[in-house]
């Protein structure tokens, strides 16, 4: 079933389970649903902004200039995917996080001529390594920190011999472990991206055609993960993804221009007339749709995406701007009299940046009213198809998470699942710690929320089993990042930005492959490190 059918059913079942078994008050279920609708509104706003920018570029003729410019860098679709999804996507994750890379990289790949499903799979696959330090370190600084700070269990641990000298030192140690684990695993993610493309979207359905570009893929992986690890270990959680992505982008574009590490024969998708029906979205981007009224330079064509990157960094890194934006937050501190709160900050949402840049396209490209109206209409039409799934998916998730206050005196639904897993795993917990993080992200759609929910639980399990808590919490964060590749509302939102509707299950089956690799590798590293630490 597509998400627009499964999500309403899932919402009803979750609400019934919360009421009947967990004995959650109806008012709390309603409050959690309202909180979910607020978050869903934010997601739809981001999706609309990304779609509007995409259609403005389409109707201005900038799409053709971007496509031609990329062909001059490399005609090989595998190289293009690595540059756009891996390096540019990592930079966008570091700047904004919360699904922004998929909202930017997915449409950009469609502009270049990728099948929409291939674009979504590539954009979601890189939603792994950079995620733990996305939005200038939010999953660590807000997620892990929110779960551990001022907790008696943590404070007691810090007084023991051999423990970090302070809570800040503990948080830095966790961030360093996260960077090292991600760095080892994430180096191969570009290779997974290209192999998924050639196996599922190539004319020959071949893994080998993806492996043929292993040298460039490994080079691009190291171009990101080496600075990423160094920044994470020595500078902390704010800049590994942001600066690592920027460094990797410059290095890989230079390498591609000079033909370094590239196979002799470029690879391309089959003609779009041969694409399977499920590959295609509702956003036609063929050459016939791109009528240039005036020539557009390559710099002018890329300028909107450069502006998106700059504005996202400025609004999050420059203290005075970030403070001004933070003050614009609208809060609902006690929804329906419960402890569930809601908040929305329109200036901070990436959708606002997308809209501002989209409007800037009007004078930049001298667009007429007809083209602008066409862009608005097509963006609205594409958004409508995704709205149903998102509007039901997010409230379902919030009921699941907010089930912790109940008359049955049970922990929340995700915590009950995690505790049962920990009891079963015992000393093998390092092999499964990342799975709990992934489960949290799969449900919540956020590494930050997963970390906030499970960081203390992971810390407690580590201490009770004699395992190093910094590594176990780090595995939680790594798993939470990997879970973003298969999170339902991330997949729905990413698919919506390229007009791909009703194929969410197929997308998840594709991205489940790199997710499984990530979790198995994290478990193996966790077991090795914890065994060595003893």
Short mmCIF file of C-alpha atoms in Angstrom, two decimals:
data_model
loop_
_atom_site.label_atom_id
_atom_site.label_comp_id
_atom_site.label_asym_id
_atom_site.label_seq_id
_atom_site.Cartn_x
_atom_site.Cartn_y
_atom_site.Cartn_z
CA UNK A 1 0.00 0.00 0.00
CA UNK A 2 1.13 3.59 -0.57
CA UNK A 3 1.65 5.80 2.48
CA UNK A 4 -1.57 7.74 1.83
CA UNK A 5 -3.48 4.51 2.60
CA UNK A 6 -1.30 2.96 5.32
CA UNK A 7 -0.80 6.09 7.42
CA UNK A 8 -4.50 6.70 8.23
CA UNK A 9 -4.82 3.03 9.25
CA UNK A 10 -1.63 3.31 11.32
CA UNK A 11 -2.92 6.42 13.07
CA UNK A 12 -6.18 4.74 14.07
CA UNK A 13 -4.43 1.57 15.30
CA UNK A 14 -1.87 3.55 17.31
CA UNK A 15 -4.57 5.69 18.91
CA UNK A 16 -6.65 2.62 19.80
CA UNK A 17 -3.62 0.83 21.26
CA UNK A 18 -2.65 3.91 23.28
CA UNK A 19 -6.16 4.22 24.70
CA UNK A 20 -6.99 0.55 25.26
CA UNK A 21 -3.68 -0.94 26.45
CA UNK A 22 -1.55 1.99 27.63
CA UNK A 23 -4.67 3.73 29.02
CA UNK A 24 -3.59 7.10 27.70
CA UNK A 25 -6.23 9.77 28.32
CA UNK A 26 -8.21 10.81 25.22
CA UNK A 27 -7.22 14.43 25.85
CA UNK A 28 -3.54 13.46 25.71
CA UNK A 29 -4.07 11.50 22.50
CA UNK A 30 -5.76 14.56 21.00
CA UNK A 31 -2.95 16.84 22.22
CA UNK A 32 -0.32 14.56 20.70
CA UNK A 33 -2.27 14.57 17.44
CA UNK A 34 -2.38 18.37 17.43
CA UNK A 35 1.37 18.47 18.06
CA UNK A 36 1.76 16.13 15.10
CA UNK A 37 -0.35 18.38 12.88
CA UNK A 38 1.87 21.35 13.77
CA UNK A 39 4.98 19.39 12.78
CA UNK A 40 3.21 18.14 9.64
CA UNK A 41 2.48 21.75 8.71
CA UNK A 42 6.18 22.54 9.02
CA UNK A 43 7.07 19.60 6.77
CA UNK A 44 4.53 20.61 4.13
CA UNK A 45 5.83 24.19 4.21
CA UNK A 46 9.37 22.92 3.57
CA UNK A 47 8.17 20.64 0.77
CA UNK A 48 6.22 23.46 -0.90
CA UNK A 49 9.25 25.76 -0.74
CA UNK A 50 11.47 23.14 -2.34
CA UNK A 51 8.89 22.43 -5.05
CA UNK A 52 8.34 26.12 -5.77
CA UNK A 53 12.07 26.71 -6.23
CA UNK A 54 12.31 23.67 -8.50
CA UNK A 55 9.46 24.87 -10.73
CA UNK A 56 10.77 28.43 -10.82
CA UNK A 57 14.06 27.09 -12.14
CA UNK A 58 12.19 24.94 -14.63
CA UNK A 59 10.06 27.76 -16.04
CA UNK A 60 12.92 30.26 -16.12
CA UNK A 61 15.15 28.02 -18.23
CA UNK A 62 17.78 27.72 -15.49
CA UNK A 63 17.27 23.96 -15.47
CA UNK A 64 18.81 23.62 -18.92
CA UNK A 65 21.85 25.69 -17.92
CA UNK A 66 22.41 23.63 -14.75
CA UNK A 67 22.09 20.39 -16.67
CA UNK A 68 24.53 21.49 -19.38
CA UNK A 69 27.02 22.74 -16.79
CA UNK A 70 27.01 19.44 -14.94
CA UNK A 71 27.53 17.56 -18.16
CA UNK A 72 30.72 19.55 -18.62
CA UNK A 73 31.92 18.52 -15.15
CA UNK A 74 31.11 14.88 -15.87
CA UNK A 75 28.53 13.19 -18.10
CA UNK A 76 28.66 10.12 -15.83
CA UNK A 77 25.49 9.88 -13.73
CA UNK A 78 27.37 8.04 -11.00
CA UNK A 79 29.78 10.96 -10.58
CA UNK A 80 26.91 13.45 -10.65
CA UNK A 81 25.07 11.52 -7.93
CA UNK A 82 28.13 11.47 -5.68
CA UNK A 83 28.74 15.20 -6.06
CA UNK A 84 25.13 16.32 -5.64
CA UNK A 85 23.78 13.79 -3.13
CA UNK A 86 26.90 12.98 -1.08
CA UNK A 87 28.97 16.17 -0.90
CA UNK A 88 26.38 18.90 -1.54
CA UNK A 89 23.82 16.95 0.49
CA UNK A 90 26.24 16.61 3.41
CA UNK A 91 26.86 20.35 3.36
CA UNK A 92 23.10 21.02 3.37
CA UNK A 93 22.65 18.57 6.25
CA UNK A 94 25.34 20.34 8.23
CA UNK A 95 23.72 23.71 7.60
CA UNK A 96 20.04 22.93 8.11
CA UNK A 97 19.34 19.25 8.78
CA UNK A 98 15.77 18.01 9.28
CA UNK A 99 15.32 16.64 5.77
CA UNK A 100 16.72 19.65 3.92
CA UNK A 101 19.27 17.63 1.86
CA UNK A 102 16.54 15.49 0.34
CA UNK A 103 14.46 18.59 -0.38
CA UNK A 104 17.40 20.16 -2.24
CA UNK A 105 19.42 17.27 -3.67
CA UNK A 106 16.41 15.27 -4.87
CA UNK A 107 14.98 17.99 -7.12
CA UNK A 108 18.47 18.95 -8.30
CA UNK A 109 19.10 15.38 -9.45
CA UNK A 110 15.75 15.41 -11.27
CA UNK A 111 16.88 18.62 -12.98
CA UNK A 112 19.97 16.75 -14.17
CA UNK A 113 17.79 14.05 -15.73
CA UNK A 114 17.64 11.38 -13.02
CA UNK A 115 14.46 9.31 -12.67
CA UNK A 116 12.57 10.78 -9.69
CA UNK A 117 12.72 7.52 -7.74
CA UNK A 118 16.47 7.25 -8.34
CA UNK A 119 16.87 10.84 -7.15
CA UNK A 120 14.93 10.12 -3.94
CA UNK A 121 16.88 6.92 -3.21
CA UNK A 122 20.21 8.71 -3.71
CA UNK A 123 19.16 11.70 -1.59
CA UNK A 124 17.87 9.50 1.25
CA UNK A 125 20.88 7.18 1.26
CA UNK A 126 23.20 10.03 2.23
CA UNK A 127 20.81 10.87 5.09
CA UNK A 128 23.06 8.86 7.35
CA UNK A 129 26.67 9.86 7.98
CA UNK A 130 26.13 13.66 8.04
CA UNK A 131 22.93 13.48 10.08
CA UNK A 132 24.41 13.15 13.59
CA UNK A 133 26.04 16.57 13.18
CA UNK A 134 23.27 18.09 11.09
CA UNK A 135 21.87 21.57 11.70
CA UNK A 136 25.18 22.59 13.30
CA UNK A 137 25.25 19.67 15.74
CA UNK A 138 21.60 19.66 16.84
CA UNK A 139 21.24 15.85 17.28
CA UNK A 140 24.11 15.93 19.81
CA UNK A 141 23.72 19.38 21.38
CA UNK A 142 19.93 19.13 21.71
CA UNK A 143 19.22 15.42 21.36
CA UNK A 144 21.90 13.65 23.42
CA UNK A 145 22.31 16.65 25.70
CA UNK A 146 18.56 16.83 26.32
CA UNK A 147 18.51 13.17 27.29
CA UNK A 148 21.53 13.18 29.63
CA UNK A 149 21.93 16.63 31.17
CA UNK A 150 21.24 16.95 34.92
CA UNK A 151 20.32 13.28 35.25
CA UNK A 152 21.40 11.77 38.62
CA UNK A 153 22.68 8.62 36.92
CA UNK A 154 25.00 10.67 34.72
CA UNK A 155 26.12 12.95 37.55
CA UNK A 156 27.03 9.92 39.66
CA UNK A 157 29.03 8.42 36.78
CA UNK A 158 31.06 11.64 36.44
CA UNK A 159 32.27 11.31 40.05
CA UNK A 160 33.76 7.87 39.46
CA UNK A 161 37.50 7.37 38.75
CA UNK A 162 38.38 7.38 35.07
CA UNK A 163 35.25 9.24 34.04
CA UNK A 164 35.38 12.47 31.99
CA UNK A 165 36.26 15.48 34.11
CA UNK A 166 32.99 17.29 33.43
CA UNK A 167 29.65 16.91 31.71
CA UNK A 168 30.88 19.01 28.76
CA UNK A 169 33.86 16.68 28.43
CA UNK A 170 31.48 13.71 28.43
CA UNK A 171 29.42 15.26 25.63
CA UNK A 172 32.58 15.96 23.61
CA UNK A 173 33.73 12.36 24.14
CA UNK A 174 30.40 11.06 22.85
CA UNK A 175 30.63 13.39 19.83
CA UNK A 176 34.14 12.14 19.12
CA UNK A 177 33.03 8.50 19.24
CA UNK A 178 30.09 9.31 16.97
CA UNK A 179 32.43 10.93 14.43
CA UNK A 180 34.83 7.98 14.44
CA UNK A 181 32.14 5.32 14.04
CA UNK A 182 30.39 7.29 11.30
CA UNK A 183 33.69 7.99 9.59
CA UNK A 184 34.56 4.32 9.28
CA UNK A 185 31.11 3.26 8.08
CA UNK A 186 30.24 6.31 6.01
CA UNK A 187 33.28 6.14 3.75
CA UNK A 188 31.48 3.49 1.69
CA UNK A 189 28.13 5.29 1.45
CA UNK A 190 28.96 6.94 -1.93
CA UNK A 191 29.63 3.47 -3.31
CA UNK A 192 26.25 2.30 -2.02
CA UNK A 193 24.60 5.27 -3.74
CA UNK A 194 26.02 4.44 -7.16
CA UNK A 195 25.48 0.69 -6.80
CA UNK A 196 21.81 1.25 -5.93
CA UNK A 197 21.46 3.45 -9.02
CA UNK A 198 23.03 0.97 -11.43
CA UNK A 199 21.31 -2.10 -9.94
CA UNK A 200 17.76 -0.76 -9.74
CA UNK A 201 17.70 2.00 -12.37
CA UNK A 202 20.25 0.94 -14.99
CA UNK A 203 19.48 -0.73 -18.29
CA UNK A 204 21.51 -3.79 -17.27
CA UNK A 205 20.37 -3.92 -13.60
CA UNK A 206 24.02 -4.41 -12.65
CA UNK A 207 25.86 -4.07 -9.33
CA UNK A 208 29.11 -4.29 -11.29
CA UNK A 209 28.49 -1.01 -13.13
CA UNK A 210 28.28 0.70 -9.76
CA UNK A 211 31.40 -0.99 -8.45
CA UNK A 212 33.25 0.16 -11.58
CA UNK A 213 33.42 3.67 -10.13
CA UNK A 214 34.77 2.47 -6.76
CA UNK A 215 37.91 4.60 -6.92
CA UNK A 216 36.05 7.89 -7.27
CA UNK A 217 33.40 6.77 -4.75
CA UNK A 218 36.05 5.87 -2.18
CA UNK A 219 37.91 9.12 -2.89
CA UNK A 220 34.71 11.12 -2.35
CA UNK A 221 33.94 9.16 0.81
CA UNK A 222 37.35 9.91 2.30
CA UNK A 223 37.20 13.54 1.14
CA UNK A 224 34.26 13.92 3.52
CA UNK A 225 34.94 11.48 6.35
CA UNK A 226 38.56 12.46 7.04
CA UNK A 227 37.82 16.13 7.83
CA UNK A 228 34.54 15.00 9.41
CA UNK A 229 36.33 12.76 11.92
CA UNK A 230 39.04 15.32 12.68
CA UNK A 231 36.48 18.07 13.25
CA UNK A 232 34.29 15.81 15.40
CA UNK A 233 37.15 14.67 17.62
CA UNK A 234 38.99 17.98 18.03
CA UNK A 235 36.37 20.72 17.57
CA UNK A 236 33.12 19.15 18.75
CA UNK A 237 29.71 18.52 17.19
CA UNK A 238 28.96 21.83 15.47
CA UNK A 239 30.98 21.63 12.26
CA UNK A 240 31.84 18.07 11.09
CA UNK A 241 29.04 17.86 8.51
CA UNK A 242 28.99 21.54 7.56
CA UNK A 243 32.72 22.00 6.95
CA UNK A 244 33.33 18.39 5.97
CA UNK A 245 30.67 18.67 3.27
CA UNK A 246 32.06 21.96 2.00
CA UNK A 247 35.60 20.55 1.82
CA UNK A 248 34.40 17.39 0.09
CA UNK A 249 32.34 19.39 -2.42
CA UNK A 250 35.35 21.40 -3.53
CA UNK A 251 37.65 18.38 -3.66
CA UNK A 252 35.28 16.11 -5.59
CA UNK A 253 34.27 18.75 -8.15
CA UNK A 254 37.96 19.45 -8.81
CA UNK A 255 38.68 15.73 -9.18
CA UNK A 256 35.73 15.26 -11.54
CA UNK A 257 36.76 18.21 -13.72
CA UNK A 258 40.26 16.78 -14.06
CA UNK A 259 39.07 13.25 -14.69
CA UNK A 260 40.71 11.73 -11.62
CA UNK A 261 39.72 8.19 -10.53
CA UNK A 262 37.01 7.89 -13.19
CA UNK A 263 36.19 4.84 -15.33
CA UNK A 264 36.85 4.97 -19.05
CA UNK A 265 33.19 4.72 -20.06
CA UNK A 266 30.56 7.05 -18.58
CA UNK A 267 27.31 5.51 -17.38
CA UNK A 268 23.80 6.80 -17.97
CA UNK A 269 20.22 5.80 -17.29
CA UNK A 270 18.22 4.24 -20.11
CA UNK A 271 16.13 6.65 -22.23
CA UNK A 272 13.18 7.96 -20.24
CA UNK A 273 10.83 6.23 -22.68
CA UNK A 274 12.16 2.95 -21.23
CA UNK A 275 11.75 3.93 -17.57
CA UNK A 276 9.48 1.78 -15.45
CA UNK A 277 6.25 3.53 -14.51
CA UNK A 278 7.17 3.53 -10.81
CA UNK A 279 10.38 5.50 -11.49
CA UNK A 280 8.58 8.58 -12.76
CA UNK A 281 6.97 11.36 -10.79
CA UNK A 282 4.51 14.05 -11.69
CA UNK A 283 7.14 16.67 -12.46
CA UNK A 284 8.14 16.60 -16.13
CA UNK A 285 11.65 18.00 -16.60
CA UNK A 286 12.39 17.14 -20.20
CA UNK A 287 14.19 19.51 -22.50
CA UNK A 288 10.94 20.38 -24.26
CA UNK A 289 9.63 21.90 -21.03
CA UNK A 290 12.59 24.25 -20.66
CA UNK A 291 12.12 27.16 -23.04
CA UNK A 292 14.80 29.78 -22.57
CA UNK A 293 13.53 33.27 -23.31
CA UNK A 294 16.99 34.70 -22.70
CA UNK A 295 20.33 32.93 -22.30
CA UNK A 296 21.18 32.16 -18.66
CA UNK A 297 24.78 31.88 -17.55
CA UNK A 298 25.89 28.90 -15.49
CA UNK A 299 26.60 31.15 -12.50
CA UNK A 300 23.14 32.71 -12.68
CA UNK A 301 21.54 29.27 -12.96
CA UNK A 302 23.38 28.02 -9.86
CA UNK A 303 22.93 31.26 -7.89
CA UNK A 304 19.62 30.22 -6.24
CA UNK A 305 21.20 27.07 -4.80
CA UNK A 306 24.24 29.05 -3.65
CA UNK A 307 21.88 31.50 -1.97
CA UNK A 308 20.04 28.65 -0.25
CA UNK A 309 23.31 27.36 1.19
CA UNK A 310 24.50 30.79 2.31
CA UNK A 311 21.18 31.78 3.90
CA UNK A 312 20.88 28.48 5.75
CA UNK A 313 24.38 28.92 7.20
CA UNK A 314 23.85 32.59 8.10
CA UNK A 315 20.53 31.96 9.83
CA UNK A 316 22.04 29.23 11.99
CA UNK A 317 25.67 30.20 12.57
CA UNK A 318 25.70 34.01 12.84
CA UNK A 319 24.72 34.63 16.50
CA UNK A 320 22.83 37.91 16.01
CA UNK A 321 20.75 36.54 13.14
CA UNK A 322 20.12 33.24 14.92
CA UNK A 323 18.99 35.11 18.05
CA UNK A 324 16.61 37.30 16.05
CA UNK A 325 15.11 34.26 14.36
CA UNK A 326 14.81 32.37 17.66
CA UNK A 327 12.77 35.25 19.07
CA UNK A 328 10.19 34.76 16.30
CA UNK A 329 9.15 31.35 17.62
CA UNK A 330 5.45 30.95 18.39
CA UNK A 331 4.83 28.54 21.27
CA UNK A 332 1.86 26.55 22.50
CA UNK A 333 3.27 25.41 25.86
CA UNK A 334 0.38 23.28 27.13
CA UNK A 335 -1.81 21.80 24.41
CA UNK A 336 -5.28 21.00 25.81
CA UNK A 337 -3.92 21.36 29.34
CA UNK A 338 -1.34 18.57 28.98
CA UNK A 339 2.46 18.70 29.24
CA UNK A 340 2.64 18.31 25.45
CA UNK A 341 3.82 21.48 23.76
CA UNK A 342 3.95 22.80 20.25
CA UNK A 343 6.06 25.47 18.61
CA UNK A 344 6.65 26.83 15.15
CA UNK A 345 9.31 29.22 13.92
CA UNK A 346 8.53 30.20 10.34
CA UNK A 347 11.70 32.27 9.72
CA UNK A 348 13.89 29.35 10.83
CA UNK A 349 12.25 26.74 8.62
CA UNK A 350 14.16 25.93 5.41
CA UNK A 351 10.90 26.49 3.56
CA UNK A 352 11.23 30.22 4.20
CA UNK A 353 14.69 30.25 2.64
CA UNK A 354 13.35 28.34 -0.36
CA UNK A 355 10.50 30.83 -0.80
CA UNK A 356 12.74 33.90 -0.46
CA UNK A 357 15.17 32.52 -3.03
CA UNK A 358 12.29 31.51 -5.31
CA UNK A 359 10.96 35.08 -5.31
CA UNK A 360 14.47 36.37 -6.01
CA UNK A 361 14.36 34.26 -9.19
CA UNK A 362 11.71 36.60 -10.65
CA UNK A 363 14.02 39.60 -11.16
CA UNK A 364 17.11 37.41 -11.59
CA UNK A 365 15.67 35.61 -14.61
CA UNK A 366 13.19 38.34 -15.64
CA UNK A 367 10.31 35.92 -15.33
CA UNK A 368 6.84 36.95 -16.45
CA UNK A 369 3.62 36.45 -14.51
CA UNK A 370 2.56 33.47 -16.60
CA UNK A 371 5.68 31.51 -15.67
CA UNK A 372 5.41 32.41 -11.98
CA UNK A 373 1.74 31.38 -11.88
CA UNK A 374 2.63 28.12 -13.60
CA UNK A 375 5.33 27.43 -11.00
CA UNK A 376 2.94 28.13 -8.11
CA UNK A 377 0.23 25.95 -9.64
CA UNK A 378 2.50 23.00 -10.30
CA UNK A 379 4.08 23.21 -6.84
CA UNK A 380 0.65 23.32 -5.18
CA UNK A 381 -0.59 20.37 -7.23
CA UNK A 382 2.46 18.28 -6.34
CA UNK A 383 2.13 19.21 -2.65
CA UNK A 384 -1.50 18.14 -2.46
CA UNK A 385 -0.64 14.54 -3.27
CA UNK A 386 1.83 14.31 -0.37
CA UNK A 387 -0.27 16.15 2.18
CA UNK A 388 -2.59 13.25 3.01
CA UNK A 389 0.22 10.87 3.99
CA UNK A 390 2.12 13.46 6.03
CA UNK A 391 -0.98 14.75 7.85
CA UNK A 392 -1.69 11.23 9.16
CA UNK A 393 1.90 9.98 9.58
CA UNK A 394 3.20 12.63 11.97
CA UNK A 395 0.27 12.56 14.46
CA UNK A 396 0.66 8.76 14.58
CA UNK A 397 4.32 9.20 15.53
CA UNK A 398 3.56 11.78 18.22
CA UNK A 399 0.95 9.54 19.87
CA UNK A 400 3.51 6.71 19.88
CA UNK A 401 6.14 8.90 21.53
CA UNK A 402 3.82 10.71 23.98
CA UNK A 403 2.34 7.49 25.38
CA UNK A 404 4.64 7.80 28.42
CA UNK A 405 1.93 9.42 30.60
CA UNK A 406 -0.74 6.78 31.12
CA UNK A 407 -2.96 5.14 33.72
CA UNK A 408 -1.40 1.71 33.12
CA UNK A 409 1.90 2.92 34.62
CA UNK A 410 3.85 1.79 31.55
CA UNK A 411 6.81 3.41 29.86
CA UNK A 412 6.19 4.91 26.43
CA UNK A 413 5.68 2.57 23.49
CA UNK A 414 9.21 3.00 22.08
CA UNK A 415 10.79 2.65 25.52
CA UNK A 416 8.92 -0.61 26.17
CA UNK A 417 10.23 -2.00 22.89
CA UNK A 418 13.77 -0.86 23.70
CA UNK A 419 13.72 -2.30 27.23
CA UNK A 420 12.52 -5.67 25.97
CA UNK A 421 15.32 -5.74 23.41
CA UNK A 422 17.96 -4.84 26.02
CA UNK A 423 16.76 -7.56 28.39
CA UNK A 424 17.01 -10.12 25.61
CA UNK A 425 20.43 -8.95 24.30
CA UNK A 426 22.44 -8.86 27.54
CA UNK A 427 26.19 -8.64 26.90
CA UNK A 428 25.59 -8.46 23.15
CA UNK A 429 23.99 -5.03 23.57
CA UNK A 430 26.68 -3.15 21.58
CA UNK A 431 25.54 -5.10 18.52
CA UNK A 432 21.98 -3.83 18.94
CA UNK A 433 22.37 -0.36 20.47
CA UNK A 434 22.35 1.28 17.04
CA UNK A 435 19.18 -0.61 16.11
CA UNK A 436 17.34 1.14 18.95
CA UNK A 437 18.56 4.49 17.65
CA UNK A 438 17.35 3.59 14.17
CA UNK A 439 13.99 2.49 15.54
CA UNK A 440 13.63 5.82 17.31
CA UNK A 441 14.44 7.76 14.16
CA UNK A 442 12.19 5.53 12.05
CA UNK A 443 9.29 6.34 14.33
CA UNK A 444 10.04 9.96 15.19
CA UNK A 445 11.56 11.00 11.86
CA UNK A 446 14.38 12.70 13.70
CA UNK A 447 17.80 11.70 15.01
CA UNK A 448 17.45 14.49 17.56
CA UNK A 449 14.21 13.09 19.01
CA UNK A 450 15.58 9.54 18.94
CA UNK A 451 18.63 10.64 20.91
CA UNK A 452 16.56 12.66 23.36
CA UNK A 453 14.27 9.67 23.93
CA UNK A 454 16.87 6.92 24.27
CA UNK A 455 20.20 8.50 25.33
CA UNK A 456 19.57 8.02 29.06
CA UNK A 457 18.19 4.52 28.48
CA UNK A 458 21.36 3.60 26.55
CA UNK A 459 23.54 5.15 29.26
CA UNK A 460 21.74 3.11 31.93
CA UNK A 461 22.06 -0.15 29.97
CA UNK A 462 25.78 0.50 29.48
CA UNK A 463 26.42 1.03 33.19
CA UNK A 464 24.32 -1.96 34.26
CA UNK A 465 26.18 -4.28 31.86
CA UNK A 466 29.67 -2.86 32.46
CA UNK A 467 30.00 -1.36 28.98
CA UNK A 468 31.55 2.05 28.14
CA UNK A 469 28.61 4.50 28.19
CA UNK A 470 30.19 6.99 25.79
CA UNK A 471 30.44 4.35 23.06
CA UNK A 472 26.95 2.96 23.69
CA UNK A 473 25.38 6.42 23.51
CA UNK A 474 27.47 7.10 20.40
CA UNK A 475 26.04 3.94 18.81
CA UNK A 476 22.57 5.25 19.65
CA UNK A 477 23.34 8.47 17.77
CA UNK A 478 24.83 6.58 14.81
CA UNK A 479 21.79 4.30 14.59
CA UNK A 480 19.49 7.30 14.85
CA UNK A 481 21.24 8.81 11.85
CA UNK A 482 20.91 5.58 9.84
CA UNK A 483 17.20 5.38 10.64
CA UNK A 484 16.60 8.57 8.70
CA UNK A 485 17.08 6.61 5.46
CA UNK A 486 13.89 4.61 6.08
CA UNK A 487 11.80 6.97 8.22
CA UNK A 488 8.28 7.05 6.79
CA UNK A 489 7.58 10.75 6.83
CA UNK A 490 11.11 11.56 5.62
CA UNK A 491 10.49 9.25 2.67
CA UNK A 492 7.07 10.76 1.99
CA UNK A 493 8.44 14.31 2.15
CA UNK A 494 11.46 13.51 -0.03
CA UNK A 495 9.27 11.78 -2.61
CA UNK A 496 6.89 14.73 -2.63
CA UNK A 497 9.66 17.17 -3.59
CA UNK A 498 10.08 15.34 -6.91
CA UNK A 499 6.40 14.52 -7.45
CA UNK A 500 6.82 10.81 -6.69
CA UNK A 501 3.65 9.63 -4.96
CA UNK A 502 2.43 6.18 -3.95
CA UNK A 503 5.86 4.50 -4.19
CA UNK A 504 7.05 5.03 -0.62
CA UNK A 505 7.22 1.30 0.08
CA UNK A 506 9.47 0.71 -2.91
CA UNK A 507 11.75 3.56 -1.85
CA UNK A 508 12.06 2.13 1.67
CA UNK A 509 12.91 -1.31 0.28
CA UNK A 510 15.78 0.27 -1.66
CA UNK A 511 17.13 2.37 1.22
CA UNK A 512 16.78 -0.56 3.62
CA UNK A 513 19.92 -2.02 1.98
CA UNK A 514 22.32 0.76 3.10
CA UNK A 515 20.44 1.00 6.41
CA UNK A 516 21.12 -2.68 7.12
CA UNK A 517 24.78 -2.20 6.19
CA UNK A 518 25.03 0.77 8.53
CA UNK A 519 23.47 -1.01 11.50
CA UNK A 520 25.45 -4.24 11.04
CA UNK A 521 28.71 -2.30 10.68
CA UNK A 522 27.91 -0.14 13.72
CA UNK A 523 27.14 -3.26 15.75
CA UNK A 524 30.40 -4.90 14.70
CA UNK A 525 32.41 -1.79 15.58
CA UNK A 526 30.56 -1.50 18.88
CA UNK A 527 31.30 -5.10 19.84
CA UNK A 528 34.96 -4.75 18.86
CA UNK A 529 35.47 -1.50 20.77
CA UNK A 530 33.61 -2.66 23.88
CA UNK A 531 35.46 -5.99 23.92
CA UNK A 532 38.78 -4.16 23.50
CA UNK A 533 37.83 -1.65 26.21
CA UNK A 534 37.47 -4.48 28.70
#
